[in-house]
């Protein structure tokens, strides 16, 4: 990381532009926490700095010329370089109007004092702290503080961000910031579904998302995101997810687990989830409804028939928290094995054996899969034998 910063500094010197490390990396370095994302601000052409830097590196370059930003992705790190800018919010919740600016402007547009710190790179001395808003003092006092009283009105996603940092870093909301948050909580309604959903996803990528959710409920913000309240079993469910490797979608399924479909549909509509994620949440409730039938399913093909086509994440959510241990085993069997089982014969093979294309052929392939799942046709020859048998039966009936 340091060598990247130094190399960027040399390029900035050649180009005669000022360059600083800003944001999360400065905060985390001062806190002694690991950081893999580096944000740089250039007072001048950021894209040119990154292009030159990328020339000597094995990294993927993504340029947004219109915004004067560029990103470099490599294994284990991401470098985000922006042109210093000034932002003005035309109305609450709208995206800001952006103009070129200097470092002071760029730090003033940030969310909290602890994120409005910078390290000098060019001109040096390398690593000297720039702290116009008292961020270091707040880091030491472990406080989340907005830069001005209109901050949450400008951009209410900061309410969600404040609570996320508070819980992750085990900080407190500074008193006035907490007051402003309670005052402005309704401003979350000015935020687009896409931005709200992105913030929720960031919350679900935290080590303990339930802590953030509970705290949001505490400050009165959760009801702007979720269409229901949290339940006491949430910690236990999320804890089980962590044992298998969580993902935002798995957490969403576990969040939805106890809900009525109507509330879930309102949540899906409010945050405009992509089809796949929405389906995973719906399937969680569908699979849960089928658990009593699953308990009674004796044949492997019966398990497959009940679960086939449902989102694997929804099935995993149920395997973690639903039903008896026997039912959970069946869910696991489906996830680990059954969903991958395929018949060896294809439609074209069946046509060669004399079947016309159509629903009957589809029906036979399904029947063949069921036989294979139940261990009645382990090899391709066995499959062909069964099909011949069934065809003979069909002819005589
Ligand atoms: P994380 O550790 O969560 O990645 P980060 O501080 O790097 O933390 P990012 O979301 O990557 O967070 O944002 C980078 C920087 O951009 C932040 O440190 C903050 O200064 C600024 N920022 C991000 N979102 C906002 C916002 N909604 N309003 C103001 N500043 C923001």
Short mmCIF file of C-alpha atoms and ligand atoms in Angstrom, two decimals:
data_model
loop_
_atom_site.label_atom_id
_atom_site.label_comp_id
_atom_site.label_asym_id
_atom_site.label_seq_id
_atom_site.Cartn_x
_atom_site.Cartn_y
_atom_site.Cartn_z
CA UNK A 1 0.00 0.00 0.00
CA UNK A 2 2.72 2.45 1.00
CA UNK A 3 4.59 1.86 -2.25
CA UNK A 4 1.38 2.59 -4.18
CA UNK A 5 0.96 5.85 -2.32
CA UNK A 6 4.58 6.81 -2.94
CA UNK A 7 4.31 5.97 -6.63
CA UNK A 8 1.12 8.06 -6.89
CA UNK A 9 2.93 10.91 -5.13
CA UNK A 10 5.79 10.83 -7.64
CA UNK A 11 3.35 10.97 -10.55
CA UNK A 12 1.49 13.87 -8.92
CA UNK A 13 4.81 15.72 -8.49
CA UNK A 14 5.64 15.21 -12.20
CA UNK A 15 2.20 16.53 -13.12
CA UNK A 16 2.43 19.41 -10.64
CA UNK A 17 -0.81 18.49 -8.82
CA UNK A 18 -1.59 18.03 -5.10
CA UNK A 19 -2.47 14.56 -3.86
CA UNK A 20 -3.81 13.29 -0.50
CA UNK A 21 -4.95 10.02 1.02
CA UNK A 22 -8.46 10.56 2.44
CA UNK A 23 -11.47 8.91 4.05
CA UNK A 24 -11.70 5.41 5.47
CA UNK A 25 -8.03 4.50 5.00
CA UNK A 26 -6.86 7.46 7.10
CA UNK A 27 -9.43 6.67 9.78
CA UNK A 28 -8.53 2.99 9.87
CA UNK A 29 -4.77 3.63 9.86
CA UNK A 30 -5.12 5.99 12.82
CA UNK A 31 -7.23 3.38 14.61
CA UNK A 32 -4.73 0.63 13.83
CA UNK A 33 -7.34 -1.29 11.83
CA UNK A 34 -6.47 -3.08 8.59
CA UNK A 35 -7.55 -1.37 5.40
CA UNK A 36 -7.60 -2.69 1.86
CA UNK A 37 -9.31 0.23 0.15
CA UNK A 38 -7.36 3.35 -0.51
CA UNK A 39 -9.02 6.64 -1.50
CA UNK A 40 -6.88 9.39 -3.02
CA UNK A 41 -7.93 12.95 -3.83
CA UNK A 42 -6.13 14.87 -6.56
CA UNK A 43 -6.43 18.64 -6.94
CA UNK A 44 -6.33 18.33 -10.71
CA UNK A 45 -6.69 15.52 -13.20
CA UNK A 46 -7.16 12.31 -11.17
CA UNK A 47 -7.65 10.17 -14.26
CA UNK A 48 -4.22 11.07 -15.63
CA UNK A 49 -2.56 10.12 -12.31
CA UNK A 50 -4.25 6.71 -12.33
CA UNK A 51 -3.51 6.03 -15.99
CA UNK A 52 0.18 6.60 -15.40
CA UNK A 53 0.12 4.54 -12.21
CA UNK A 54 -1.67 1.65 -13.92
CA UNK A 55 0.97 1.47 -16.64
CA UNK A 56 3.44 -0.17 -14.26
CA UNK A 57 1.00 -2.42 -12.43
CA UNK A 58 -0.87 -5.66 -12.88
CA UNK A 59 -4.26 -4.15 -12.04
CA UNK A 60 -7.62 -3.56 -13.69
CA UNK A 61 -8.32 0.06 -14.52
CA UNK A 62 -11.85 1.52 -14.60
CA UNK A 63 -12.16 5.17 -15.62
CA UNK A 64 -15.20 7.46 -15.25
CA UNK A 65 -14.01 10.47 -17.25
CA UNK A 66 -17.28 12.34 -16.74
CA UNK A 67 -16.82 12.31 -12.95
CA UNK A 68 -13.02 12.68 -13.07
CA UNK A 69 -12.59 9.45 -11.11
CA UNK A 70 -10.73 6.21 -11.72
CA UNK A 71 -10.33 2.95 -9.89
CA UNK A 72 -7.61 0.34 -9.89
CA UNK A 73 -8.48 -3.18 -8.79
CA UNK A 74 -5.85 -5.72 -7.91
CA UNK A 75 -5.71 -8.82 -5.78
CA UNK A 76 -6.26 -7.75 -2.19
CA UNK A 77 -6.65 -4.00 -2.74
CA UNK A 78 -8.68 -1.32 -4.48
CA UNK A 79 -7.39 2.16 -5.22
CA UNK A 80 -10.03 4.86 -5.78
CA UNK A 81 -8.79 8.18 -7.08
CA UNK A 82 -11.05 11.22 -7.41
CA UNK A 83 -10.64 14.77 -8.60
CA UNK A 84 -11.19 17.10 -5.63
CA UNK A 85 -14.72 18.48 -5.77
CA UNK A 86 -17.30 20.67 -4.17
CA UNK A 87 -20.85 19.41 -3.80
CA UNK A 88 -24.15 21.18 -3.40
CA UNK A 89 -27.47 19.51 -2.76
CA UNK A 90 -30.23 21.07 -4.87
CA UNK A 91 -32.86 19.44 -2.64
CA UNK A 92 -32.89 16.85 0.15
CA UNK A 93 -31.96 13.36 -0.97
CA UNK A 94 -31.12 14.40 -4.53
CA UNK A 95 -27.74 13.63 -5.96
CA UNK A 96 -25.39 16.58 -5.45
CA UNK A 97 -24.36 19.07 -8.10
CA UNK A 98 -20.61 18.67 -8.43
CA UNK A 99 -17.94 21.25 -9.29
CA UNK A 100 -14.15 21.00 -9.29
CA UNK A 101 -12.71 22.15 -5.98
CA UNK A 102 -9.73 21.81 -3.67
CA UNK A 103 -8.98 19.47 -0.76
CA UNK A 104 -10.85 21.68 1.71
CA UNK A 105 -14.01 21.46 -0.41
CA UNK A 106 -13.55 17.75 -0.82
CA UNK A 107 -13.26 17.15 2.91
CA UNK A 108 -16.27 19.36 3.61
CA UNK A 109 -18.53 17.20 1.41
CA UNK A 110 -17.85 14.14 3.58
CA UNK A 111 -20.20 12.45 6.01
CA UNK A 112 -18.45 12.50 9.40
CA UNK A 113 -15.45 14.16 10.98
CA UNK A 114 -13.64 10.82 11.32
CA UNK A 115 -13.99 10.37 7.53
CA UNK A 116 -12.93 13.95 6.77
CA UNK A 117 -9.26 13.44 7.53
CA UNK A 118 -6.42 13.40 5.01
CA UNK A 119 -2.76 12.46 4.88
CA UNK A 120 -0.49 14.63 2.75
CA UNK A 121 1.32 12.87 -0.06
CA UNK A 122 2.24 15.58 -2.57
CA UNK A 123 3.47 18.09 -1.58
CA UNK A 124 4.77 16.38 1.58
CA UNK A 125 5.75 15.85 4.22
CA UNK A 126 4.37 12.40 3.46
CA UNK A 127 1.83 11.34 6.04
CA UNK A 128 1.23 14.72 7.68
CA UNK A 129 -2.36 14.90 8.89
CA UNK A 130 -4.87 17.41 7.49
CA UNK A 131 -7.74 17.71 9.96
CA UNK A 132 -10.00 20.74 9.39
CA UNK A 133 -13.03 19.33 11.28
CA UNK A 134 -11.51 17.90 14.45
CA UNK A 135 -11.63 14.31 13.23
CA UNK A 136 -8.63 13.18 15.25
CA UNK A 137 -10.19 14.41 18.50
CA UNK A 138 -13.39 12.53 17.61
CA UNK A 139 -11.43 9.39 16.79
CA UNK A 140 -9.81 9.57 20.21
CA UNK A 141 -13.15 10.25 21.91
CA UNK A 142 -14.73 7.51 19.75
CA UNK A 143 -17.47 9.78 18.39
CA UNK A 144 -19.43 9.91 15.13
CA UNK A 145 -20.13 13.56 14.35
CA UNK A 146 -21.59 15.19 11.23
CA UNK A 147 -19.82 18.21 9.76
CA UNK A 148 -22.83 20.55 9.78
CA UNK A 149 -26.45 20.55 11.00
CA UNK A 150 -27.89 20.09 7.49
CA UNK A 151 -25.90 16.94 6.78
CA UNK A 152 -28.69 14.39 7.22
CA UNK A 153 -31.12 16.60 5.32
CA UNK A 154 -28.72 16.79 2.37
CA UNK A 155 -28.21 13.05 2.34
CA UNK A 156 -30.15 10.88 4.76
CA UNK A 157 -28.21 7.74 3.82
CA UNK A 158 -25.74 9.23 6.30
CA UNK A 159 -28.16 8.18 9.06
CA UNK A 160 -27.62 4.57 8.04
CA UNK A 161 -23.89 5.11 7.59
CA UNK A 162 -23.54 6.75 11.02
CA UNK A 163 -25.13 3.80 12.76
CA UNK A 164 -23.09 1.35 10.68
CA UNK A 165 -19.80 2.99 11.72
CA UNK A 166 -20.97 3.39 15.30
CA UNK A 167 -21.64 -0.32 15.63
CA UNK A 168 -18.63 -1.50 13.64
CA UNK A 169 -16.12 0.69 15.46
CA UNK A 170 -17.90 0.58 18.82
CA UNK A 171 -18.12 4.38 18.79
CA UNK A 172 -20.97 6.60 20.04
CA UNK A 173 -23.08 9.13 18.22
CA UNK A 174 -22.02 12.60 19.37
CA UNK A 175 -24.90 14.20 21.26
CA UNK A 176 -25.87 16.86 18.73
CA UNK A 177 -25.48 14.37 15.86
CA UNK A 178 -27.85 12.00 17.66
CA UNK A 179 -30.36 14.83 18.09
CA UNK A 180 -30.11 15.76 14.42
CA UNK A 181 -30.56 12.15 13.47
CA UNK A 182 -33.78 11.84 15.43
CA UNK A 183 -34.97 15.15 13.99
CA UNK A 184 -34.20 14.16 10.39
CA UNK A 185 -35.07 10.50 10.36
CA UNK A 186 -38.05 11.10 8.05
CA UNK A 187 -35.62 12.42 5.43
CA UNK A 188 -34.85 8.78 4.67
CA UNK A 189 -38.06 8.86 2.66
CA UNK A 190 -36.35 11.24 0.22
CA UNK A 191 -33.79 8.58 -0.69
CA UNK A 192 -34.28 6.48 -3.80
CA UNK A 193 -34.96 2.76 -3.46
CA UNK A 194 -31.67 1.95 -5.15
CA UNK A 195 -29.60 3.99 -2.73
CA UNK A 196 -31.47 2.64 0.30
CA UNK A 197 -30.95 -0.90 -0.92
CA UNK A 198 -27.24 -0.30 -1.43
CA UNK A 199 -26.91 0.99 2.12
CA UNK A 200 -28.81 -2.02 3.45
CA UNK A 201 -26.44 -4.26 1.55
CA UNK A 202 -23.47 -2.50 3.15
CA UNK A 203 -25.07 -3.09 6.54
CA UNK A 204 -25.47 -6.77 5.69
CA UNK A 205 -21.78 -6.95 4.83
CA UNK A 206 -20.81 -5.85 8.34
CA UNK A 207 -19.47 -8.51 10.74
CA UNK A 208 -22.60 -8.19 12.94
CA UNK A 209 -25.41 -6.68 10.85
CA UNK A 210 -28.04 -7.41 13.50
CA UNK A 211 -26.36 -4.92 15.85
CA UNK A 212 -26.75 -2.21 13.21
CA UNK A 213 -30.38 -3.18 12.59
CA UNK A 214 -31.29 -3.12 16.27
CA UNK A 215 -29.63 0.24 16.69
CA UNK A 216 -31.52 1.59 13.66
CA UNK A 217 -34.72 0.47 15.32
CA UNK A 218 -33.54 2.28 18.43
CA UNK A 219 -33.09 5.61 16.65
CA UNK A 220 -36.38 5.21 14.79
CA UNK A 221 -34.83 4.68 11.34
CA UNK A 222 -35.49 1.01 10.75
CA UNK A 223 -39.15 1.41 9.81
CA UNK A 224 -38.02 3.54 6.84
CA UNK A 225 -36.16 0.52 5.48
CA UNK A 226 -37.99 -2.53 6.70
CA UNK A 227 -41.75 -3.03 6.66
CA UNK A 228 -41.72 -4.99 9.93
CA UNK A 229 -40.02 -4.91 13.32
CA UNK A 230 -37.13 -7.11 14.41
CA UNK A 231 -37.73 -10.25 16.42
CA UNK A 232 -35.81 -11.67 19.36
CA UNK A 233 -34.60 -14.69 17.39
CA UNK A 234 -32.67 -12.57 14.87
CA UNK A 235 -29.26 -12.88 16.60
CA UNK A 236 -29.54 -16.65 16.73
CA UNK A 237 -30.51 -16.90 13.05
CA UNK A 238 -27.76 -14.55 11.89
CA UNK A 239 -25.29 -16.39 14.13
CA UNK A 240 -26.11 -19.64 12.30
CA UNK A 241 -25.55 -17.89 8.98
CA UNK A 242 -22.08 -16.87 10.14
CA UNK A 243 -21.23 -20.50 10.81
CA UNK A 244 -21.71 -21.38 7.14
CA UNK A 245 -20.41 -18.16 5.56
CA UNK A 246 -22.96 -15.39 5.31
CA UNK A 247 -24.00 -13.31 2.32
CA UNK A 248 -26.36 -10.34 2.15
CA UNK A 249 -28.96 -12.54 0.43
CA UNK A 250 -28.76 -15.21 3.12
CA UNK A 251 -29.21 -12.55 5.81
CA UNK A 252 -32.19 -11.14 3.90
CA UNK A 253 -33.79 -14.60 3.78
CA UNK A 254 -33.24 -14.98 7.52
CA UNK A 255 -34.62 -11.51 8.12
CA UNK A 256 -37.75 -12.41 6.15
CA UNK A 257 -38.07 -15.83 7.75
CA UNK A 258 -40.91 -15.05 10.15
CA UNK A 259 -42.79 -12.65 7.91
CA UNK A 260 -46.16 -12.81 6.22
CA UNK A 261 -45.90 -12.72 2.41
CA UNK A 262 -47.78 -9.38 2.22
CA UNK A 263 -45.20 -7.61 4.41
CA UNK A 264 -42.43 -9.19 2.44
CA UNK A 265 -43.94 -7.96 -0.82
CA UNK A 266 -44.10 -4.43 0.56
CA UNK A 267 -40.43 -4.64 1.54
CA UNK A 268 -39.48 -5.97 -1.89
CA UNK A 269 -41.42 -3.17 -3.58
CA UNK A 270 -40.06 -0.46 -1.29
CA UNK A 271 -36.41 -1.34 -1.89
CA UNK A 272 -36.89 -2.60 -5.46
CA UNK A 273 -34.79 -5.72 -5.00
CA UNK A 274 -33.44 -7.40 -8.12
CA UNK A 275 -35.53 -10.38 -9.23
CA UNK A 276 -33.10 -13.01 -7.95
CA UNK A 277 -32.84 -11.57 -4.45
CA UNK A 278 -36.60 -11.03 -4.24
CA UNK A 279 -37.15 -14.63 -5.32
CA UNK A 280 -34.75 -15.91 -2.65
CA UNK A 281 -36.80 -14.13 0.04
CA UNK A 282 -40.13 -15.35 -1.37
CA UNK A 283 -38.78 -18.87 -1.70
CA UNK A 284 -37.72 -18.81 1.94
CA UNK A 285 -41.38 -18.58 2.93
CA UNK A 286 -42.45 -21.08 0.25
CA UNK A 287 -39.93 -23.68 1.38
CA UNK A 288 -40.85 -23.07 5.02
CA UNK A 289 -44.46 -23.85 4.14
CA UNK A 290 -43.35 -27.13 2.61
CA UNK A 291 -41.38 -28.34 5.63
CA UNK A 292 -44.23 -30.54 6.98
CA UNK A 293 -44.49 -32.25 3.58
CA UNK A 294 -40.74 -32.63 3.49
CA UNK A 295 -40.87 -34.33 6.88
CA UNK A 296 -43.12 -36.97 5.31
CA UNK A 297 -41.18 -37.38 2.05
CA UNK A 298 -39.61 -40.81 2.04
CA UNK A 299 -38.17 -41.08 -1.42
CA UNK A 300 -35.29 -38.98 -2.63
CA UNK A 301 -37.33 -38.03 -5.67
CA UNK A 302 -40.03 -36.73 -3.32
CA UNK A 303 -37.52 -34.41 -1.65
CA UNK A 304 -36.42 -33.21 -5.08
CA UNK A 305 -39.98 -32.61 -6.22
CA UNK A 306 -40.66 -30.39 -3.22
CA UNK A 307 -37.46 -28.36 -3.43
CA UNK A 308 -36.49 -28.40 -7.11
CA UNK A 309 -36.41 -24.94 -8.67
CA UNK A 310 -36.32 -23.03 -5.37
CA UNK A 311 -33.48 -20.63 -4.61
CA UNK A 312 -30.57 -22.52 -2.98
CA UNK A 313 -30.09 -19.60 -0.56
CA UNK A 314 -33.72 -19.91 0.55
CA UNK A 315 -33.23 -23.63 1.09
CA UNK A 316 -30.04 -22.97 3.04
CA UNK A 317 -31.90 -20.46 5.24
CA UNK A 318 -34.44 -23.16 6.05
CA UNK A 319 -31.73 -25.77 6.58
CA UNK A 320 -30.18 -23.49 9.18
CA UNK A 321 -33.26 -22.64 11.18
CA UNK A 322 -36.31 -24.62 10.10
CA UNK A 323 -37.85 -27.96 11.00
CA UNK A 324 -36.58 -31.03 12.83
CA UNK A 325 -33.04 -32.33 12.44
CA UNK A 326 -34.37 -34.92 9.97
CA UNK A 327 -35.93 -32.23 7.81
CA UNK A 328 -32.72 -30.22 7.98
CA UNK A 329 -30.82 -33.28 6.77
CA UNK A 330 -33.16 -33.56 3.79
CA UNK A 331 -32.63 -29.90 2.95
CA UNK A 332 -28.88 -30.41 3.15
CA UNK A 333 -29.06 -33.53 1.01
CA UNK A 334 -30.82 -31.50 -1.66
CA UNK A 335 -28.29 -28.68 -1.44
CA UNK A 336 -25.19 -30.89 -1.38
CA UNK A 337 -26.22 -33.58 -3.86
CA UNK A 338 -29.70 -33.77 -5.33
CA UNK A 339 -29.74 -30.43 -7.06
CA UNK A 340 -26.73 -31.50 -9.14
CA UNK A 341 -28.17 -34.85 -10.27
CA UNK A 342 -28.76 -35.01 -14.03
CA UNK A 343 -29.95 -37.80 -16.26
CA UNK A 344 -27.42 -38.96 -18.85
CA UNK A 345 -29.94 -39.30 -21.68
CA UNK A 346 -31.03 -36.17 -23.48
CA UNK A 347 -34.22 -35.34 -25.35
CA UNK A 348 -32.45 -36.17 -28.60
CA UNK A 349 -31.57 -39.65 -27.27
CA UNK A 350 -35.23 -40.28 -26.47
CA UNK A 351 -36.24 -39.13 -29.95
CA UNK A 352 -33.78 -41.60 -31.44
CA UNK A 353 -35.56 -44.26 -29.40
CA UNK A 354 -38.77 -43.38 -31.19
CA UNK A 355 -40.40 -40.65 -29.08
CA UNK A 356 -41.86 -37.58 -30.73
CA UNK A 357 -40.96 -34.18 -29.24
CA UNK A 358 -43.65 -32.84 -26.91
CA UNK A 359 -45.01 -33.03 -23.37
CA UNK A 360 -44.79 -36.81 -23.27
CA UNK A 361 -41.04 -36.67 -23.89
CA UNK A 362 -40.66 -34.03 -21.14
CA UNK A 363 -42.71 -36.21 -18.81
CA UNK A 364 -40.47 -39.20 -19.46
CA UNK A 365 -37.33 -37.18 -18.76
CA UNK A 366 -38.82 -36.10 -15.42
CA UNK A 367 -39.72 -39.69 -14.63
CA UNK A 368 -36.20 -40.73 -15.53
CA UNK A 369 -34.72 -38.12 -13.21
CA UNK A 370 -36.95 -39.36 -10.39
CA UNK A 371 -35.80 -42.94 -11.04
CA UNK A 372 -32.17 -41.83 -11.05
CA UNK A 373 -32.64 -39.92 -7.78
CA UNK A 374 -34.16 -43.03 -6.20
CA UNK A 375 -31.19 -45.15 -7.31
CA UNK A 376 -33.12 -47.11 -9.94
CA UNK A 377 -31.01 -46.06 -12.92
CA UNK A 378 -27.40 -45.54 -11.91
CA UNK A 379 -25.90 -45.84 -15.43
CA UNK A 380 -26.79 -44.58 -18.88
CA UNK A 381 -27.60 -48.14 -19.96
CA UNK A 382 -29.97 -48.50 -17.00
CA UNK A 383 -31.67 -45.26 -18.06
CA UNK A 384 -32.06 -46.54 -21.63
CA UNK A 385 -33.43 -49.85 -20.30
CA UNK A 386 -36.05 -48.05 -18.23
CA UNK A 387 -37.14 -45.86 -21.15
CA UNK A 388 -37.56 -48.94 -23.35
CA UNK A 389 -39.63 -50.57 -20.62
CA UNK A 390 -41.87 -47.51 -20.29
CA UNK A 391 -42.27 -47.23 -24.06
CA UNK A 392 -43.32 -50.87 -24.25
CA UNK A 393 -45.86 -50.25 -21.46
CA UNK A 394 -47.20 -47.19 -23.30
CA UNK A 395 -47.63 -49.21 -26.50
CA UNK A 396 -49.58 -51.99 -24.80
CA UNK A 397 -51.80 -49.64 -22.80
P1 LIG B 1 -15.73 1.35 4.68
O1 LIG B 1 -14.73 0.90 5.68
O2 LIG B 1 -17.14 1.10 5.08
O3 LIG B 1 -15.42 0.99 3.26
P2 LIG B 1 -15.13 4.01 3.87
O4 LIG B 1 -14.97 5.19 4.78
O5 LIG B 1 -13.99 3.64 3.00
O6 LIG B 1 -15.59 2.89 4.84
P3 LIG B 1 -16.84 4.29 1.51
O7 LIG B 1 -18.30 3.99 1.48
O8 LIG B 1 -15.89 3.52 0.70
O9 LIG B 1 -16.46 4.25 3.04
O10 LIG B 1 -16.69 5.84 1.19
C1 LIG B 1 -15.42 6.47 1.10
C2 LIG B 1 -15.48 7.84 1.70
O11 LIG B 1 -16.42 8.63 0.97
C3 LIG B 1 -15.96 7.88 3.15
O12 LIG B 1 -14.90 7.75 4.04
C4 LIG B 1 -16.62 9.23 3.23
O13 LIG B 1 -15.67 10.21 3.51
C5 LIG B 1 -17.14 9.48 1.84
N1 LIG B 1 -18.58 9.17 1.73
C6 LIG B 1 -19.16 8.02 1.36
N2 LIG B 1 -20.50 8.11 1.36
C7 LIG B 1 -20.78 9.37 1.73
C8 LIG B 1 -21.99 10.11 1.90
N3 LIG B 1 -23.19 9.56 1.72
N4 LIG B 1 -21.88 11.41 2.27
C9 LIG B 1 -20.68 11.98 2.45
N5 LIG B 1 -19.52 11.34 2.32
C10 LIG B 1 -19.55 10.05 1.97
#
